[in-house]
XYZ file of C-alpha atoms in Angstrom:
407
model
C 0.031 0.099 -0.099
C 1.023 3.842 -0.608
C -0.218 6.428 1.925
C -0.482 10.189 0.955
C -1.436 12.649 3.770
C -2.322 16.046 3.558
C 0.401 18.201 5.124
C -0.819 21.519 5.767
C 1.902 23.986 6.425
C 4.517 21.175 6.376
C 3.653 20.034 9.639
C 4.289 16.353 9.273
C 7.826 15.019 8.997
C 6.980 12.472 5.975
C 3.965 12.418 4.550
C 4.095 8.979 2.765
C 4.651 7.328 5.922
C 1.874 5.143 7.572
C 2.860 6.776 10.878
C 4.393 10.382 10.257
C 5.055 12.313 13.198
C 3.021 15.856 13.220
C 4.252 19.261 14.738
C 1.219 21.747 14.055
C 1.621 24.873 15.828
C -2.225 25.347 15.819
C -5.142 22.897 15.861
C -4.952 21.271 12.432
C -6.619 18.378 10.505
C -5.043 15.541 8.754
C -6.310 13.062 6.001
C -4.688 10.282 4.501
C -5.426 8.508 1.148
C -4.425 4.564 0.676
C -3.786 2.776 -2.558
C -3.464 -0.861 -2.463
C -1.996 -3.262 -4.436
C -4.809 -3.562 -6.502
C -4.837 0.128 -7.560
C -8.011 0.442 -5.223
C -7.875 4.248 -3.459
C -9.651 5.275 0.015
C -9.562 8.499 1.155
C -9.841 8.572 5.378
C -12.222 10.909 7.644
C -10.396 13.897 8.823
C -8.405 13.438 12.148
C -7.970 16.451 14.200
C -4.978 17.353 16.630
C -5.810 20.127 18.730
C -3.028 22.336 19.790
C -3.754 24.214 23.313
C -1.938 27.745 23.688
C 1.265 27.629 26.358
C -0.190 29.152 29.332
C 0.361 32.765 30.054
C 2.092 33.280 33.224
C 2.471 36.544 35.126
C 4.265 37.687 38.531
C 2.780 40.393 39.985
C 4.237 42.258 43.275
C 1.722 42.635 46.027
C 3.298 46.293 47.312
C 3.082 47.150 43.376
C 7.040 47.574 43.345
C 9.622 45.058 42.412
C 11.535 47.161 44.040
C 12.532 46.499 48.063
C 14.984 48.087 50.776
C 17.743 45.920 52.185
C 16.334 43.935 54.918
C 12.933 44.430 53.627
C 10.636 41.357 52.416
C 8.736 41.055 49.045
C 5.345 39.355 48.717
C 4.955 38.016 44.798
C 1.913 36.679 43.227
C 1.605 34.248 40.089
C -1.322 33.676 37.669
C -1.630 31.698 34.568
C -4.170 31.375 31.851
C -5.313 28.669 31.582
C -5.528 27.813 35.142
C -2.399 26.310 36.849
C -2.301 22.719 37.878
C 1.212 22.855 39.356
C 3.604 25.468 40.079
C 7.174 26.116 41.515
C 8.968 29.236 42.611
C 12.483 29.589 42.070
C 13.374 25.901 40.836
C 10.969 24.227 43.496
C 12.179 26.571 46.517
C 8.634 25.967 47.272
C 5.884 24.524 45.082
C 2.485 22.909 45.049
C -0.777 22.136 43.139
C -3.256 25.132 43.467
C -4.877 27.576 41.522
C -3.474 29.915 41.722
C -0.019 29.149 43.113
C 0.568 30.293 46.331
C 2.247 33.782 47.124
C 5.841 33.878 47.307
C 7.744 35.812 49.981
C 11.427 36.355 49.967
C 14.044 38.668 51.774
C 16.799 38.871 49.562
C 20.140 40.308 50.543
C 20.781 41.757 47.063
C 19.008 42.247 43.805
C 17.908 38.824 42.368
C 15.523 37.226 39.331
C 12.668 35.269 40.645
C 11.228 32.643 38.041
C 7.820 31.070 38.727
C 7.216 27.515 36.318
C 3.770 26.260 36.266
C 1.794 23.242 34.379
C -1.632 24.047 33.239
C -4.641 22.042 33.641
C -4.163 20.758 29.894
C -0.390 19.715 30.740
C 1.365 22.872 29.164
C 4.344 24.139 30.950
C 5.025 27.920 30.974
C 7.123 30.314 33.145
C 7.569 33.906 34.028
C 10.630 35.824 35.451
C 10.754 39.136 36.982
C 13.876 41.402 38.758
C 13.741 42.127 42.138
C 15.981 45.096 42.808
C 17.419 45.464 46.516
C 18.467 48.828 47.403
C 20.612 49.798 50.491
C 19.272 50.703 53.857
C 21.074 53.032 56.010
C 21.622 52.980 59.620
C 20.115 54.729 61.702
C 22.149 56.088 65.169
C 20.558 58.619 67.545
C 23.438 58.608 69.830
C 24.319 57.192 73.107
C 21.978 56.761 75.783
C 22.672 59.635 78.350
C 21.713 61.273 82.021
C 20.310 64.413 81.819
C 20.411 66.847 85.098
C 17.034 68.078 85.453
C 16.030 71.581 83.898
C 19.338 71.332 82.216
C 18.415 69.860 78.698
C 20.634 67.891 76.155
C 21.332 67.812 72.452
C 20.188 64.369 70.651
C 22.545 64.073 67.329
C 21.640 61.816 64.473
C 25.300 62.544 62.721
C 26.533 58.945 63.084
C 23.984 57.772 61.157
C 25.710 56.309 57.888
C 24.326 55.469 54.291
C 26.308 55.366 51.009
C 23.505 56.858 49.276
C 23.005 60.348 50.812
C 20.573 60.859 54.105
C 18.065 62.981 52.848
C 15.664 63.134 55.919
C 15.638 63.029 59.499
C 12.655 62.492 61.237
C 12.188 62.346 65.483
C 9.046 61.649 67.133
C 9.023 65.078 68.214
C 8.224 65.766 64.416
C 11.657 67.766 64.074
C 13.286 67.132 60.996
C 16.991 68.276 61.891
C 19.901 66.243 62.471
C 20.170 67.752 65.768
C 17.499 68.150 68.265
C 17.631 69.766 71.863
C 15.234 68.401 74.550
C 14.416 69.002 77.886
C 12.169 66.114 79.341
C 10.584 65.982 82.799
C 10.960 62.238 83.019
C 12.945 59.540 81.603
C 12.088 59.872 77.938
C 13.089 57.658 74.743
C 13.666 59.311 71.491
C 12.603 57.933 68.101
C 14.735 58.668 65.175
C 13.927 57.560 61.479
C 16.576 58.726 58.728
C 15.945 57.835 54.906
C 18.138 57.986 52.079
C 18.031 59.290 48.622
C 16.872 55.520 47.367
C 13.752 55.868 49.594
C 15.113 53.163 52.062
C 14.619 54.420 55.788
C 15.636 53.064 59.273
C 15.020 53.534 62.920
C 16.989 53.959 66.094
C 16.203 54.931 69.622
C 18.112 56.677 72.449
C 16.857 57.264 76.159
C 17.633 60.564 78.111
C 17.521 59.473 81.599
C 15.982 62.234 83.464
C 18.444 62.660 87.006
C 17.109 64.800 90.110
C 19.702 67.710 90.961
C 21.213 67.872 94.244
C 19.720 70.496 96.701
C 22.357 72.792 98.784
C 21.757 74.722 101.929
C 24.419 77.209 103.107
C 25.097 78.116 106.890
C 27.973 79.732 108.884
C 29.820 79.422 112.068
C 27.725 82.484 113.347
C 24.249 81.213 112.690
C 21.951 82.132 112.549
C 22.584 85.574 112.244
C 25.936 84.884 109.918
C 27.642 88.302 111.108
C 30.928 89.587 112.075
C 32.620 92.503 113.125
C 35.348 93.917 110.826
C 38.828 92.215 111.249
C 37.159 89.107 112.247
C 36.287 85.788 109.978
C 33.788 83.254 109.852
C 33.302 79.864 108.304
C 30.819 79.043 105.838
C 29.934 75.602 104.992
C 27.625 74.350 101.769
C 25.634 70.875 103.032
C 24.280 69.379 99.891
C 21.507 66.233 99.731
C 20.080 64.458 96.880
C 21.148 63.906 93.504
C 23.586 61.058 93.204
C 24.526 61.094 96.885
C 28.490 61.506 95.962
C 29.488 64.926 95.626
C 33.044 65.831 93.475
C 32.968 69.530 93.705
C 32.347 72.592 95.481
C 32.741 75.899 94.111
C 32.513 79.372 95.760
C 32.089 82.519 94.420
C 33.130 85.465 94.421
C 36.125 84.103 92.757
C 39.450 84.185 94.888
C 38.016 82.718 97.940
C 40.525 80.885 99.905
C 39.996 76.911 99.982
C 37.066 77.805 97.349
C 36.944 73.996 96.273
C 36.235 72.733 99.664
C 33.001 72.068 101.740
C 33.636 74.857 104.440
C 35.895 77.948 103.837
C 36.777 80.828 106.030
C 35.620 84.532 104.727
C 36.274 87.904 106.364
C 34.403 90.433 104.367
C 35.401 93.881 105.375
C 33.907 96.957 106.781
C 36.555 99.120 107.815
C 34.869 102.756 108.071
C 33.992 103.200 111.497
C 30.565 103.810 112.362
C 29.316 102.785 108.752
C 26.302 100.921 108.231
C 26.658 96.977 108.039
C 28.115 95.756 104.970
C 26.379 92.704 103.064
C 28.332 90.145 101.258
C 26.466 87.343 99.390
C 28.365 84.366 98.932
C 27.283 81.652 96.315
C 28.461 78.033 96.473
C 27.636 75.260 93.763
C 27.774 71.670 94.333
C 28.314 69.222 91.667
C 27.474 65.687 92.039
C 29.062 62.285 90.727
C 26.629 62.598 87.532
C 27.352 66.084 86.757
C 23.980 67.411 88.433
C 24.461 71.194 90.211
C 23.010 72.850 92.966
C 23.721 76.348 93.952
C 22.599 78.293 96.841
C 23.534 81.665 98.697
C 24.307 82.806 101.860
C 24.631 86.842 103.215
C 27.133 87.248 105.804
C 27.009 91.046 107.893
C 30.189 92.970 108.877
C 29.541 95.737 111.516
C 31.769 98.193 111.846
C 33.517 99.348 114.568
C 32.473 102.126 116.888
C 34.326 105.337 116.411
C 35.461 105.568 120.346
C 36.394 108.718 121.851
C 37.644 109.363 125.601
C 37.063 112.826 127.243
C 39.482 112.352 129.571
C 42.235 111.471 126.829
C 45.388 113.377 127.484
C 44.202 114.807 130.637
C 46.289 115.892 133.489
C 45.651 115.409 136.939
C 47.240 116.146 140.304
C 47.726 113.384 142.692
C 44.940 115.135 144.958
C 42.460 115.379 142.658
C 40.772 112.536 143.911
C 38.383 110.029 142.085
C 38.202 111.422 138.702
C 35.171 110.089 136.465
C 35.986 108.389 133.211
C 33.690 109.277 130.090
C 34.017 108.019 126.626
C 31.427 107.879 123.515
C 29.710 105.625 122.945
C 28.788 104.665 126.624
C 26.097 102.167 128.156
C 25.631 101.738 131.598
C 26.313 98.590 131.995
C 29.805 97.862 133.199
C 30.019 94.543 130.924
C 29.443 96.540 127.610
C 31.245 99.630 128.336
C 34.781 98.118 130.248
C 37.468 100.372 131.227
C 40.714 98.828 132.314
C 44.353 99.694 133.099
C 47.546 97.425 133.856
C 48.519 100.212 136.743
C 47.183 98.340 140.410
C 44.495 100.323 141.470
C 43.849 103.391 138.891
C 40.580 102.427 137.324
C 37.352 101.382 138.868
C 35.280 99.629 136.226
C 31.874 99.824 138.437
C 32.560 103.358 139.573
C 33.832 104.385 136.004
C 36.480 106.488 137.793
C 40.116 106.632 137.816
C 42.097 107.079 141.015
C 44.308 110.427 141.028
C 46.055 109.142 144.194
C 47.836 106.392 142.425
C 52.166 106.681 141.837
C 52.466 109.453 139.663
C 53.404 108.935 136.028
C 51.992 107.837 132.595
C 49.141 105.064 132.682
C 47.197 103.584 129.819
C 43.924 103.058 130.161
C 41.856 100.602 127.922
C 38.330 101.069 126.918
C 36.444 98.193 125.277
C 32.639 98.939 124.165
C 30.782 96.177 123.219
C 27.931 96.976 120.648
C 25.137 94.524 121.021
C 22.598 94.545 118.293
C 19.542 92.429 119.265
C 18.035 92.857 115.647
C 20.601 90.259 114.633
C 21.488 88.917 118.147
C 25.119 89.470 117.759
C 27.589 91.256 120.000
C 30.756 92.822 118.484
C 33.671 93.801 120.795
C 35.514 97.119 119.797
C 38.667 97.949 121.308
C 39.681 101.372 121.343
C 43.311 102.920 121.419
C 45.164 102.859 124.583
C 44.897 106.273 126.268
C 47.705 108.075 128.561
C 46.631 109.915 131.386
C 49.314 111.772 132.931
C 49.242 112.443 136.787
C 51.578 114.914 138.362
C 51.539 115.252 141.774
C 50.902 118.757 144.071
C 54.464 119.004 145.379
C 55.640 122.674 145.248
C 58.475 121.465 142.970
C 56.193 120.427 140.685
C 54.159 122.438 138.061
C 50.743 121.549 137.163
C 51.072 120.850 133.012
C 47.638 122.064 131.742
C 45.453 119.766 129.741
C 46.817 119.068 126.044
């Protein structure tokens, strides 16, 4: 027998074979004509080979973009037409038999190509690929955690953040958008920072500002509660801290130039040298620093009283030995012999109670001291004011002596 096949578009490998191989690209019908040895001819009914199209495979990103930032994930969704029978992502990294394929989530460290292979319900295979671009993510750095003394405030700086692509934006949870911000919280507070680079990738960091209570300080003196002295005297000032860290590392006194100005207790001698001048007030400041650097400042006012301008009416008087008991008169004066005190090293010369001198003692030059203690009840302070030494020159009334007049 001889065979002759119709051969549309030359899709048969040999149209004279009894069993040729057909490779149509579209659905195609074939007939065969057979001639036997007797010359009889017969043509077959058509046979149709149905060609199904390859499935159309698509990959989409659930985010709408195939670009992600380093460290982030991307979810991909696959579809095919006709429907999928089996599928495999990236050569079998994940696979299954469902329609549509399961979504595929990956977190690549660098840009990559993703492939989806499917076999549809007709048994036809298809695939699709997409390029996933991974951009550099910056590294945010809000600086180290730190202590902040109450009321002082601190500056937060994102300058240590880094990125190969330039950083284009800083965003703090205070809504400020500068690299540095100044904060002054009243409690311990954590601040959040987001930095974004020119590729649109972001990173977050936090910094905690630990609110530290300041110490307190109180000042007193060795002459409390009046804190007063007389001109020429000194007084010790003491700073007593409390609270804060409990460890105090430094004392700083003002005005500058004080002796022992870095010590907890210092001596001071504020002057008021003009006699009978009004009280002079000097304010001293002390600042204590604790181990966390927190400070407290206190003040104390020291009052310095001037000495009285003493005068003695008897100064340089000359008396005869028979003058008897001579009254002693001085200004200022108080009737209390403990406040206005007369004294002499010459035995028997002065009677402090009677306020007299006895002219009958041995003639000669005699020194008398007059001390006036000025009591100021309003400040509960007593100041001893010592006068000069005064000379009382005595001449007896012997005929051979001439009485010297008062100088």
